[in-house]
Amino acid sequence: MNMLIWAIQAAGLNRAKIRDVLAYLPEPWPGVTGDIQLSACLDDVGDVCLAIFERGDWRFYTRTELAIPKGYIPPRDRLSRSANEAAQK
C-alpha cells in the first residue's frame, strides 16, 4: 500500500503516470515481507509461499516444494489445447 501511495504522490491522480512510476522503479521497494521487485509487466517476482495450518502449527511450503514452475504459465483451456490432448481427456 505504501508503494501505491508513494506512486500517487509522485505522479498525481493519473493512471498512466502511476503505472510508469511503478514500472521504472530503480530498486526493489522495501516492503514489510521483504523487498518487492516488479517484472517488466509489473508482476511481483518475489517468492511465494503457501501456508497450511497442520497439527496446531503453521507450515509454509515454497514454490519448489510444491513443484510449481516459476515464470509464465500458459492457460490450459479448450482453445489452447491441442487436438491430441483434448482426445486423451
PDB file of N, CA and C in Angstrom:
ATOM      1  N   MET A   1       0.820  -1.179   0.000  1.00  0.00           N
ATOM      2  CA  MET A   1       0.000   0.000   0.000  1.00  0.00           C
ATOM      3  C   MET A   1       0.872   1.253   0.000  1.00  0.00           C
ATOM      4  N   ASN A   2       1.961   1.194   0.765  1.00  0.00           N
ATOM      5  CA  ASN A   2       2.856   2.353   0.801  1.00  0.00           C
ATOM      6  C   ASN A   2       3.447   2.647  -0.574  1.00  0.00           C
ATOM      7  N   MET A   3       3.736   1.599  -1.338  1.00  0.00           N
ATOM      8  CA  MET A   3       4.286   1.796  -2.672  1.00  0.00           C
ATOM      9  C   MET A   3       3.267   2.515  -3.554  1.00  0.00           C
ATOM     10  N   LEU A   4       2.008   2.128  -3.471  1.00  0.00           N
ATOM     11  CA  LEU A   4       0.966   2.766  -4.267  1.00  0.00           C
ATOM     12  C   LEU A   4       0.746   4.216  -3.837  1.00  0.00           C
ATOM     13  N   ILE A   5       0.721   4.458  -2.542  1.00  0.00           N
ATOM     14  CA  ILE A   5       0.564   5.839  -2.045  1.00  0.00           C
ATOM     15  C   ILE A   5       1.724   6.707  -2.527  1.00  0.00           C
ATOM     16  N   TRP A   6       2.940   6.181  -2.446  1.00  0.00           N
ATOM     17  CA  TRP A   6       4.107   6.932  -2.920  1.00  0.00           C
ATOM     18  C   TRP A   6       3.985   7.238  -4.408  1.00  0.00           C
ATOM     19  N   ALA A   7       3.561   6.242  -5.201  1.00  0.00           N
ATOM     20  CA  ALA A   7       3.433   6.438  -6.646  1.00  0.00           C
ATOM     21  C   ALA A   7       2.383   7.497  -6.964  1.00  0.00           C
ATOM     22  N   ILE A   8       1.280   7.507  -6.230  1.00  0.00           N
ATOM     23  CA  ILE A   8       0.239   8.527  -6.436  1.00  0.00           C
ATOM     24  C   ILE A   8       0.773   9.907  -6.064  1.00  0.00           C
ATOM     25  N   GLN A   9       1.518   9.992  -4.986  1.00  0.00           N
ATOM     26  CA  GLN A   9       2.098  11.276  -4.589  1.00  0.00           C
ATOM     27  C   GLN A   9       3.115  11.756  -5.627  1.00  0.00           C
ATOM     28  N   ALA A  10       3.861  10.831  -6.217  1.00  0.00           N
ATOM     29  CA  ALA A  10       4.883  11.207  -7.200  1.00  0.00           C
ATOM     30  C   ALA A  10       4.276  11.555  -8.554  1.00  0.00           C
ATOM     31  N   ALA A  11       3.207  10.842  -8.943  1.00  0.00           N
ATOM     32  CA  ALA A  11       2.666  11.001 -10.298  1.00  0.00           C
ATOM     33  C   ALA A  11       1.368  11.782 -10.357  1.00  0.00           C
ATOM     34  N   GLY A  12       0.703  11.941  -9.239  1.00  0.00           N
ATOM     35  CA  GLY A  12      -0.615  12.575  -9.263  1.00  0.00           C
ATOM     36  C   GLY A  12      -1.688  11.537  -9.574  1.00  0.00           C
ATOM     37  N   LEU A  13      -2.910  11.991  -9.728  1.00  0.00           N
ATOM     38  CA  LEU A  13      -4.033  11.071  -9.976  1.00  0.00           C
ATOM     39  C   LEU A  13      -4.203  10.798 -11.466  1.00  0.00           C
ATOM     40  N   ASN A  14      -3.175  10.246 -12.055  1.00  0.00           N
ATOM     41  CA  ASN A  14      -3.185   9.900 -13.471  1.00  0.00           C
ATOM     42  C   ASN A  14      -2.709   8.455 -13.585  1.00  0.00           C
ATOM     43  N   ARG A  15      -3.605   7.547 -14.013  1.00  0.00           N
ATOM     44  CA  ARG A  15      -3.285   6.117 -14.035  1.00  0.00           C
ATOM     45  C   ARG A  15      -2.048   5.788 -14.849  1.00  0.00           C
ATOM     46  N   ALA A  16      -1.905   6.402 -15.997  1.00  0.00           N
ATOM     47  CA  ALA A  16      -0.758   6.119 -16.862  1.00  0.00           C
ATOM     48  C   ALA A  16       0.548   6.543 -16.193  1.00  0.00           C
ATOM     49  N   LYS A  17       0.539   7.703 -15.549  1.00  0.00           N
ATOM     50  CA  LYS A  17       1.753   8.172 -14.877  1.00  0.00           C
ATOM     51  C   LYS A  17       2.080   7.316 -13.655  1.00  0.00           C
ATOM     52  N   ILE A  18       1.053   6.873 -12.922  1.00  0.00           N
ATOM     53  CA  ILE A  18       1.269   5.995 -11.764  1.00  0.00           C
ATOM     54  C   ILE A  18       1.913   4.690 -12.230  1.00  0.00           C
ATOM     55  N   ARG A  19       1.381   4.134 -13.323  1.00  0.00           N
ATOM     56  CA  ARG A  19       1.935   2.897 -13.878  1.00  0.00           C
ATOM     57  C   ARG A  19       3.391   3.096 -14.280  1.00  0.00           C
ATOM     58  N   ASP A  20       3.696   4.214 -14.932  1.00  0.00           N
ATOM     59  CA  ASP A  20       5.061   4.483 -15.356  1.00  0.00           C
ATOM     60  C   ASP A  20       6.009   4.633 -14.168  1.00  0.00           C
ATOM     61  N   VAL A  21       5.554   5.308 -13.123  1.00  0.00           N
ATOM     62  CA  VAL A  21       6.394   5.478 -11.934  1.00  0.00           C
ATOM     63  C   VAL A  21       6.705   4.112 -11.323  1.00  0.00           C
ATOM     64  N   LEU A  22       5.708   3.232 -11.245  1.00  0.00           N
ATOM     65  CA  LEU A  22       5.926   1.892 -10.685  1.00  0.00           C
ATOM     66  C   LEU A  22       6.771   1.018 -11.613  1.00  0.00           C
ATOM     67  N   ALA A  23       6.582   1.174 -12.920  1.00  0.00           N
ATOM     68  CA  ALA A  23       7.309   0.340 -13.882  1.00  0.00           C
ATOM     69  C   ALA A  23       8.795   0.649 -13.900  1.00  0.00           C
ATOM     70  N   TYR A  24       9.168   1.853 -13.581  1.00  0.00           N
ATOM     71  CA  TYR A  24      10.574   2.255 -13.687  1.00  0.00           C
ATOM     72  C   TYR A  24      11.204   2.529 -12.330  1.00  0.00           C
ATOM     73  N   LEU A  25      10.810   1.754 -11.316  1.00  0.00           N
ATOM     74  CA  LEU A  25      11.466   1.872 -10.013  1.00  0.00           C
ATOM     75  C   LEU A  25      12.930   1.452 -10.171  1.00  0.00           C
ATOM     76  N   PRO A  26      13.879   2.261  -9.726  1.00  0.00           N
ATOM     77  CA  PRO A  26      15.292   1.905  -9.919  1.00  0.00           C
ATOM     78  C   PRO A  26      15.752   0.744  -9.041  1.00  0.00           C
ATOM     79  N   GLU A  27      15.108   0.535  -7.903  1.00  0.00           N
ATOM     80  CA  GLU A  27      15.492  -0.515  -6.959  1.00  0.00           C
ATOM     81  C   GLU A  27      14.232  -1.188  -6.435  1.00  0.00           C
ATOM     82  N   PRO A  28      14.348  -2.399  -5.887  1.00  0.00           N
ATOM     83  CA  PRO A  28      13.178  -3.035  -5.286  1.00  0.00           C
ATOM     84  C   PRO A  28      12.616  -2.184  -4.150  1.00  0.00           C
ATOM     85  N   TRP A  29      11.305  -2.228  -3.984  1.00  0.00           N
ATOM     86  CA  TRP A  29      10.635  -1.459  -2.934  1.00  0.00           C
ATOM     87  C   TRP A  29      10.757  -2.212  -1.611  1.00  0.00           C
ATOM     88  N   PRO A  30      11.214  -1.555  -0.531  1.00  0.00           N
ATOM     89  CA  PRO A  30      11.320  -2.252   0.761  1.00  0.00           C
ATOM     90  C   PRO A  30       9.940  -2.429   1.391  1.00  0.00           C
ATOM     91  N   GLY A  31       9.457  -3.653   1.418  1.00  0.00           N
ATOM     92  CA  GLY A  31       8.141  -3.949   1.970  1.00  0.00           C
ATOM     93  C   GLY A  31       8.233  -4.634   3.321  1.00  0.00           C
ATOM     94  N   VAL A  32       7.110  -4.855   3.954  1.00  0.00           N
ATOM     95  CA  VAL A  32       7.060  -5.494   5.266  1.00  0.00           C
ATOM     96  C   VAL A  32       7.582  -6.929   5.196  1.00  0.00           C
ATOM     97  N   THR A  33       7.276  -7.645   4.125  1.00  0.00           N
ATOM     98  CA  THR A  33       7.687  -9.035   3.983  1.00  0.00           C
ATOM     99  C   THR A  33       8.999  -9.192   3.209  1.00  0.00           C
ATOM    100  N   GLY A  34       9.649  -8.101   2.928  1.00  0.00           N
ATOM    101  CA  GLY A  34      10.903  -8.139   2.175  1.00  0.00           C
ATOM    102  C   GLY A  34      10.827  -7.208   0.980  1.00  0.00           C
ATOM    103  N   ASP A  35      11.878  -7.193   0.202  1.00  0.00           N
ATOM    104  CA  ASP A  35      11.922  -6.317  -0.971  1.00  0.00           C
ATOM    105  C   ASP A  35      10.935  -6.788  -2.029  1.00  0.00           C
ATOM    106  N   ILE A  36      10.203  -5.836  -2.601  1.00  0.00           N
ATOM    107  CA  ILE A  36       9.230  -6.124  -3.655  1.00  0.00           C
ATOM    108  C   ILE A  36       9.862  -5.704  -4.973  1.00  0.00           C
ATOM    109  N   GLN A  37      10.127  -6.685  -5.812  1.00  0.00           N
ATOM    110  CA  GLN A  37      10.714  -6.410  -7.115  1.00  0.00           C
ATOM    111  C   GLN A  37       9.675  -6.724  -8.179  1.00  0.00           C
ATOM    112  N   LEU A  38       9.473  -5.796  -9.106  1.00  0.00           N
ATOM    113  CA  LEU A  38       8.476  -5.967 -10.149  1.00  0.00           C
ATOM    114  C   LEU A  38       9.146  -6.321 -11.468  1.00  0.00           C
ATOM    115  N   SER A  39       8.473  -7.186 -12.242  1.00  0.00           N
ATOM    116  CA  SER A  39       8.978  -7.530 -13.569  1.00  0.00           C
ATOM    117  C   SER A  39       8.592  -6.434 -14.549  1.00  0.00           C
ATOM    118  N   ALA A  40       8.953  -6.601 -15.807  1.00  0.00           N
ATOM    119  CA  ALA A  40       8.648  -5.610 -16.831  1.00  0.00           C
ATOM    120  C   ALA A  40       7.141  -5.432 -17.025  1.00  0.00           C
ATOM    121  N   CYS A  41       6.362  -6.474 -16.731  1.00  0.00           N
ATOM    122  CA  CYS A  41       4.896  -6.347 -16.869  1.00  0.00           C
ATOM    123  C   CYS A  41       4.234  -6.102 -15.513  1.00  0.00           C
ATOM    124  N   LEU A  42       5.014  -5.595 -14.554  1.00  0.00           N
ATOM    125  CA  LEU A  42       4.554  -5.186 -13.227  1.00  0.00           C
ATOM    126  C   LEU A  42       4.017  -6.335 -12.376  1.00  0.00           C
ATOM    127  N   ASP A  43       4.529  -7.546 -12.573  1.00  0.00           N
ATOM    128  CA  ASP A  43       4.214  -8.669 -11.699  1.00  0.00           C
ATOM    129  C   ASP A  43       5.256  -8.729 -10.595  1.00  0.00           C
ATOM    130  N   ASP A  44       4.821  -9.081  -9.407  1.00  0.00           N
ATOM    131  CA  ASP A  44       5.751  -9.264  -8.297  1.00  0.00           C
ATOM    132  C   ASP A  44       6.531 -10.550  -8.558  1.00  0.00           C
ATOM    133  N   VAL A  45       7.848 -10.462  -8.646  1.00  0.00           N
ATOM    134  CA  VAL A  45       8.663 -11.637  -8.952  1.00  0.00           C
ATOM    135  C   VAL A  45       9.230 -12.298  -7.699  1.00  0.00           C
ATOM    136  N   GLY A  46       8.777 -11.864  -6.551  1.00  0.00           N
ATOM    137  CA  GLY A  46       9.242 -12.461  -5.302  1.00  0.00           C
ATOM    138  C   GLY A  46       8.739 -13.883  -5.134  1.00  0.00           C
ATOM    139  N   ASP A  47       9.378 -14.615  -4.226  1.00  0.00           N
ATOM    140  CA  ASP A  47       8.984 -15.991  -3.980  1.00  0.00           C
ATOM    141  C   ASP A  47       7.656 -16.031  -3.236  1.00  0.00           C
ATOM    142  N   VAL A  48       6.854 -17.017  -3.551  1.00  0.00           N
ATOM    143  CA  VAL A  48       5.526 -17.163  -2.975  1.00  0.00           C
ATOM    144  C   VAL A  48       5.505 -18.400  -2.098  1.00  0.00           C
ATOM    145  N   CYS A  49       4.824 -18.307  -0.954  1.00  0.00           N
ATOM    146  CA  CYS A  49       4.678 -19.445  -0.059  1.00  0.00           C
ATOM    147  C   CYS A  49       3.202 -19.722   0.179  1.00  0.00           C
ATOM    148  N   LEU A  50       2.897 -20.981   0.409  1.00  0.00           N
ATOM    149  CA  LEU A  50       1.549 -21.386   0.780  1.00  0.00           C
ATOM    150  C   LEU A  50       1.607 -21.800   2.235  1.00  0.00           C
ATOM    151  N   ALA A  51       0.770 -21.204   3.071  1.00  0.00           N
ATOM    152  CA  ALA A  51       0.740 -21.527   4.494  1.00  0.00           C
ATOM    153  C   ALA A  51      -0.461 -22.428   4.780  1.00  0.00           C
ATOM    154  N   ILE A  52      -0.195 -23.555   5.439  1.00  0.00           N
ATOM    155  CA  ILE A  52      -1.245 -24.504   5.811  1.00  0.00           C
ATOM    156  C   ILE A  52      -1.128 -24.763   7.307  1.00  0.00           C
ATOM    157  N   PHE A  53      -2.265 -24.687   8.000  1.00  0.00           N
ATOM    158  CA  PHE A  53      -2.302 -24.948   9.432  1.00  0.00           C
ATOM    159  C   PHE A  53      -2.435 -26.447   9.636  1.00  0.00           C
ATOM    160  N   GLU A  54      -1.363 -27.090  10.115  1.00  0.00           N
ATOM    161  CA  GLU A  54      -1.332 -28.536  10.294  1.00  0.00           C
ATOM    162  C   GLU A  54      -0.927 -28.885  11.729  1.00  0.00           C
ATOM    163  N   ARG A  55      -1.683 -29.759  12.343  1.00  0.00           N
ATOM    164  CA  ARG A  55      -1.375 -30.261  13.687  1.00  0.00           C
ATOM    165  C   ARG A  55      -1.072 -29.141  14.678  1.00  0.00           C
ATOM    166  N   GLY A  56      -1.882 -28.078  14.640  1.00  0.00           N
ATOM    167  CA  GLY A  56      -1.741 -26.987  15.589  1.00  0.00           C
ATOM    168  C   GLY A  56      -0.620 -26.006  15.309  1.00  0.00           C
ATOM    169  N   ASP A  57      -0.024 -26.074  14.126  1.00  0.00           N
ATOM    170  CA  ASP A  57       1.076 -25.173  13.799  1.00  0.00           C
ATOM    171  C   ASP A  57       1.018 -24.818  12.312  1.00  0.00           C
ATOM    172  N   TRP A  58       1.577 -23.673  11.952  1.00  0.00           N
ATOM    173  CA  TRP A  58       1.615 -23.253  10.559  1.00  0.00           C
ATOM    174  C   TRP A  58       2.799 -23.885   9.865  1.00  0.00           C
ATOM    175  N   ARG A  59       2.573 -24.424   8.684  1.00  0.00           N
ATOM    176  CA  ARG A  59       3.632 -24.997   7.840  1.00  0.00           C
ATOM    177  C   ARG A  59       3.662 -24.207   6.546  1.00  0.00           C
ATOM    178  N   PHE A  60       4.825 -23.745   6.149  1.00  0.00           N
ATOM    179  CA  PHE A  60       4.983 -22.941   4.947  1.00  0.00           C
ATOM    180  C   PHE A  60       5.640 -23.777   3.853  1.00  0.00           C
ATOM    181  N   TYR A  61       5.009 -23.808   2.685  1.00  0.00           N
ATOM    182  CA  TYR A  61       5.518 -24.557   1.545  1.00  0.00           C
ATOM    183  C   TYR A  61       5.982 -23.569   0.476  1.00  0.00           C
ATOM    184  N   THR A  62       7.180 -23.791  -0.040  1.00  0.00           N
ATOM    185  CA  THR A  62       7.703 -22.923  -1.091  1.00  0.00           C
ATOM    186  C   THR A  62       7.250 -23.436  -2.448  1.00  0.00           C
ATOM    187  N   ARG A  63       7.457 -22.628  -3.454  1.00  0.00           N
ATOM    188  CA  ARG A  63       7.134 -22.988  -4.837  1.00  0.00           C
ATOM    189  C   ARG A  63       7.887 -24.264  -5.242  1.00  0.00           C
ATOM    190  N   THR A  64       9.129 -24.393  -4.807  1.00  0.00           N
ATOM    191  CA  THR A  64       9.937 -25.570  -5.134  1.00  0.00           C
ATOM    192  C   THR A  64       9.368 -26.827  -4.487  1.00  0.00           C
ATOM    193  N   GLU A  65       8.984 -26.729  -3.221  1.00  0.00           N
ATOM    194  CA  GLU A  65       8.425 -27.885  -2.516  1.00  0.00           C
ATOM    195  C   GLU A  65       7.116 -28.362  -3.140  1.00  0.00           C
ATOM    196  N   LEU A  66       6.354 -27.439  -3.695  1.00  0.00           N
ATOM    197  CA  LEU A  66       5.079 -27.786  -4.313  1.00  0.00           C
ATOM    198  C   LEU A  66       5.211 -28.106  -5.796  1.00  0.00           C
ATOM    199  N   ALA A  67       6.423 -28.035  -6.335  1.00  0.00           N
ATOM    200  CA  ALA A  67       6.713 -28.310  -7.747  1.00  0.00           C
ATOM    201  C   ALA A  67       5.924 -27.403  -8.682  1.00  0.00           C
ATOM    202  N   ILE A  68       5.847 -26.128  -8.326  1.00  0.00           N
ATOM    203  CA  ILE A  68       5.176 -25.133  -9.159  1.00  0.00           C
ATOM    204  C   ILE A  68       6.256 -24.394  -9.943  1.00  0.00           C
ATOM    205  N   PRO A  69       6.190 -24.420 -11.272  1.00  0.00           N
ATOM    206  CA  PRO A  69       7.233 -23.743 -12.056  1.00  0.00           C
ATOM    207  C   PRO A  69       7.176 -22.235 -11.891  1.00  0.00           C
ATOM    208  N   LYS A  70       8.316 -21.594 -12.011  1.00  0.00           N
ATOM    209  CA  LYS A  70       8.392 -20.140 -11.911  1.00  0.00           C
ATOM    210  C   LYS A  70       8.314 -19.541 -13.305  1.00  0.00           C
ATOM    211  N   GLY A  71       7.680 -18.423 -13.430  1.00  0.00           N
ATOM    212  CA  GLY A  71       7.559 -17.759 -14.713  1.00  0.00           C
ATOM    213  C   GLY A  71       6.152 -17.873 -15.261  1.00  0.00           C
ATOM    214  N   TYR A  72       6.005 -17.555 -16.523  1.00  0.00           N
ATOM    215  CA  TYR A  72       4.695 -17.551 -17.174  1.00  0.00           C
ATOM    216  C   TYR A  72       4.173 -18.973 -17.332  1.00  0.00           C
ATOM    217  N   ILE A  73       2.957 -19.194 -16.898  1.00  0.00           N
ATOM    218  CA  ILE A  73       2.290 -20.481 -17.073  1.00  0.00           C
ATOM    219  C   ILE A  73       1.125 -20.251 -18.009  1.00  0.00           C
ATOM    220  N   PRO A  74       1.151 -20.836 -19.214  1.00  0.00           N
ATOM    221  CA  PRO A  74       0.069 -20.579 -20.174  1.00  0.00           C
ATOM    222  C   PRO A  74      -1.246 -21.178 -19.710  1.00  0.00           C
ATOM    223  N   PRO A  75      -2.359 -20.546 -20.075  1.00  0.00           N
ATOM    224  CA  PRO A  75      -3.670 -21.088 -19.688  1.00  0.00           C
ATOM    225  C   PRO A  75      -3.925 -22.419 -20.381  1.00  0.00           C
ATOM    226  N   ARG A  76      -4.624 -23.310 -19.715  1.00  0.00           N
ATOM    227  CA  ARG A  76      -4.914 -24.626 -20.266  1.00  0.00           C
ATOM    228  C   ARG A  76      -6.434 -24.762 -20.413  1.00  0.00           C
ATOM    229  N   ASP A  77      -6.974 -24.246 -21.469  1.00  0.00           N
ATOM    230  CA  ASP A  77      -8.406 -24.362 -21.714  1.00  0.00           C
ATOM    231  C   ASP A  77      -8.636 -25.004 -23.081  1.00  0.00           C
ATOM    232  N   ARG A  78      -9.865 -25.108 -23.484  1.00  0.00           N
ATOM    233  CA  ARG A  78     -10.184 -25.773 -24.750  1.00  0.00           C
ATOM    234  C   ARG A  78      -9.535 -25.097 -25.951  1.00  0.00           C
ATOM    235  N   LEU A  79      -9.408 -23.809 -25.916  1.00  0.00           N
ATOM    236  CA  LEU A  79      -8.856 -23.089 -27.060  1.00  0.00           C
ATOM    237  C   LEU A  79      -7.349 -23.248 -27.194  1.00  0.00           C
ATOM    238  N   SER A  80      -6.645 -23.435 -26.088  1.00  0.00           N
ATOM    239  CA  SER A  80      -5.190 -23.505 -26.158  1.00  0.00           C
ATOM    240  C   SER A  80      -4.659 -24.942 -26.143  1.00  0.00           C
ATOM    241  N   ARG A  81      -5.543 -25.951 -26.016  1.00  0.00           N
ATOM    242  CA  ARG A  81      -5.096 -27.346 -26.041  1.00  0.00           C
ATOM    243  C   ARG A  81      -4.994 -27.851 -27.469  1.00  0.00           C
ATOM    244  N   SER A  82      -4.092 -28.773 -27.661  1.00  0.00           N
ATOM    245  CA  SER A  82      -4.008 -29.389 -28.984  1.00  0.00           C
ATOM    246  C   SER A  82      -5.090 -30.455 -29.105  1.00  0.00           C
ATOM    247  N   ALA A  83      -5.368 -30.929 -30.307  1.00  0.00           N
ATOM    248  CA  ALA A  83      -6.391 -31.937 -30.527  1.00  0.00           C
ATOM    249  C   ALA A  83      -6.037 -33.240 -29.833  1.00  0.00           C
ATOM    250  N   ASN A  84      -4.746 -33.579 -29.760  1.00  0.00           N
ATOM    251  CA  ASN A  84      -4.321 -34.816 -29.093  1.00  0.00           C
ATOM    252  C   ASN A  84      -4.596 -34.768 -27.596  1.00  0.00           C
ATOM    253  N   GLU A  85      -4.305 -33.636 -26.974  1.00  0.00           N
ATOM    254  CA  GLU A  85      -4.556 -33.500 -25.537  1.00  0.00           C
ATOM    255  C   GLU A  85      -6.053 -33.589 -25.251  1.00  0.00           C
ATOM    256  N   ALA A  86      -6.874 -32.959 -26.077  1.00  0.00           N
ATOM    257  CA  ALA A  86      -8.317 -32.978 -25.888  1.00  0.00           C
ATOM    258  C   ALA A  86      -8.880 -34.392 -26.045  1.00  0.00           C
ATOM    259  N   ALA A  87      -8.322 -35.169 -26.980  1.00  0.00           N
ATOM    260  CA  ALA A  87      -8.799 -36.530 -27.215  1.00  0.00           C
ATOM    261  C   ALA A  87      -8.449 -37.457 -26.049  1.00  0.00           C
ATOM    262  N   GLN A  88      -7.357 -37.178 -25.341  1.00  0.00           N
ATOM    263  CA  GLN A  88      -6.929 -38.022 -24.229  1.00  0.00           C
ATOM    264  C   GLN A  88      -7.791 -37.820 -22.996  1.00  0.00           C
ATOM    265  N   LYS A  89      -8.495 -36.749 -22.908  1.00  0.00           N
ATOM    266  CA  LYS A  89      -9.310 -36.442 -21.720  1.00  0.00           C
ATOM    267  C   LYS A  89     -10.607 -37.171 -21.718  1.00  0.00           C
TER     268      LYS A  89
END
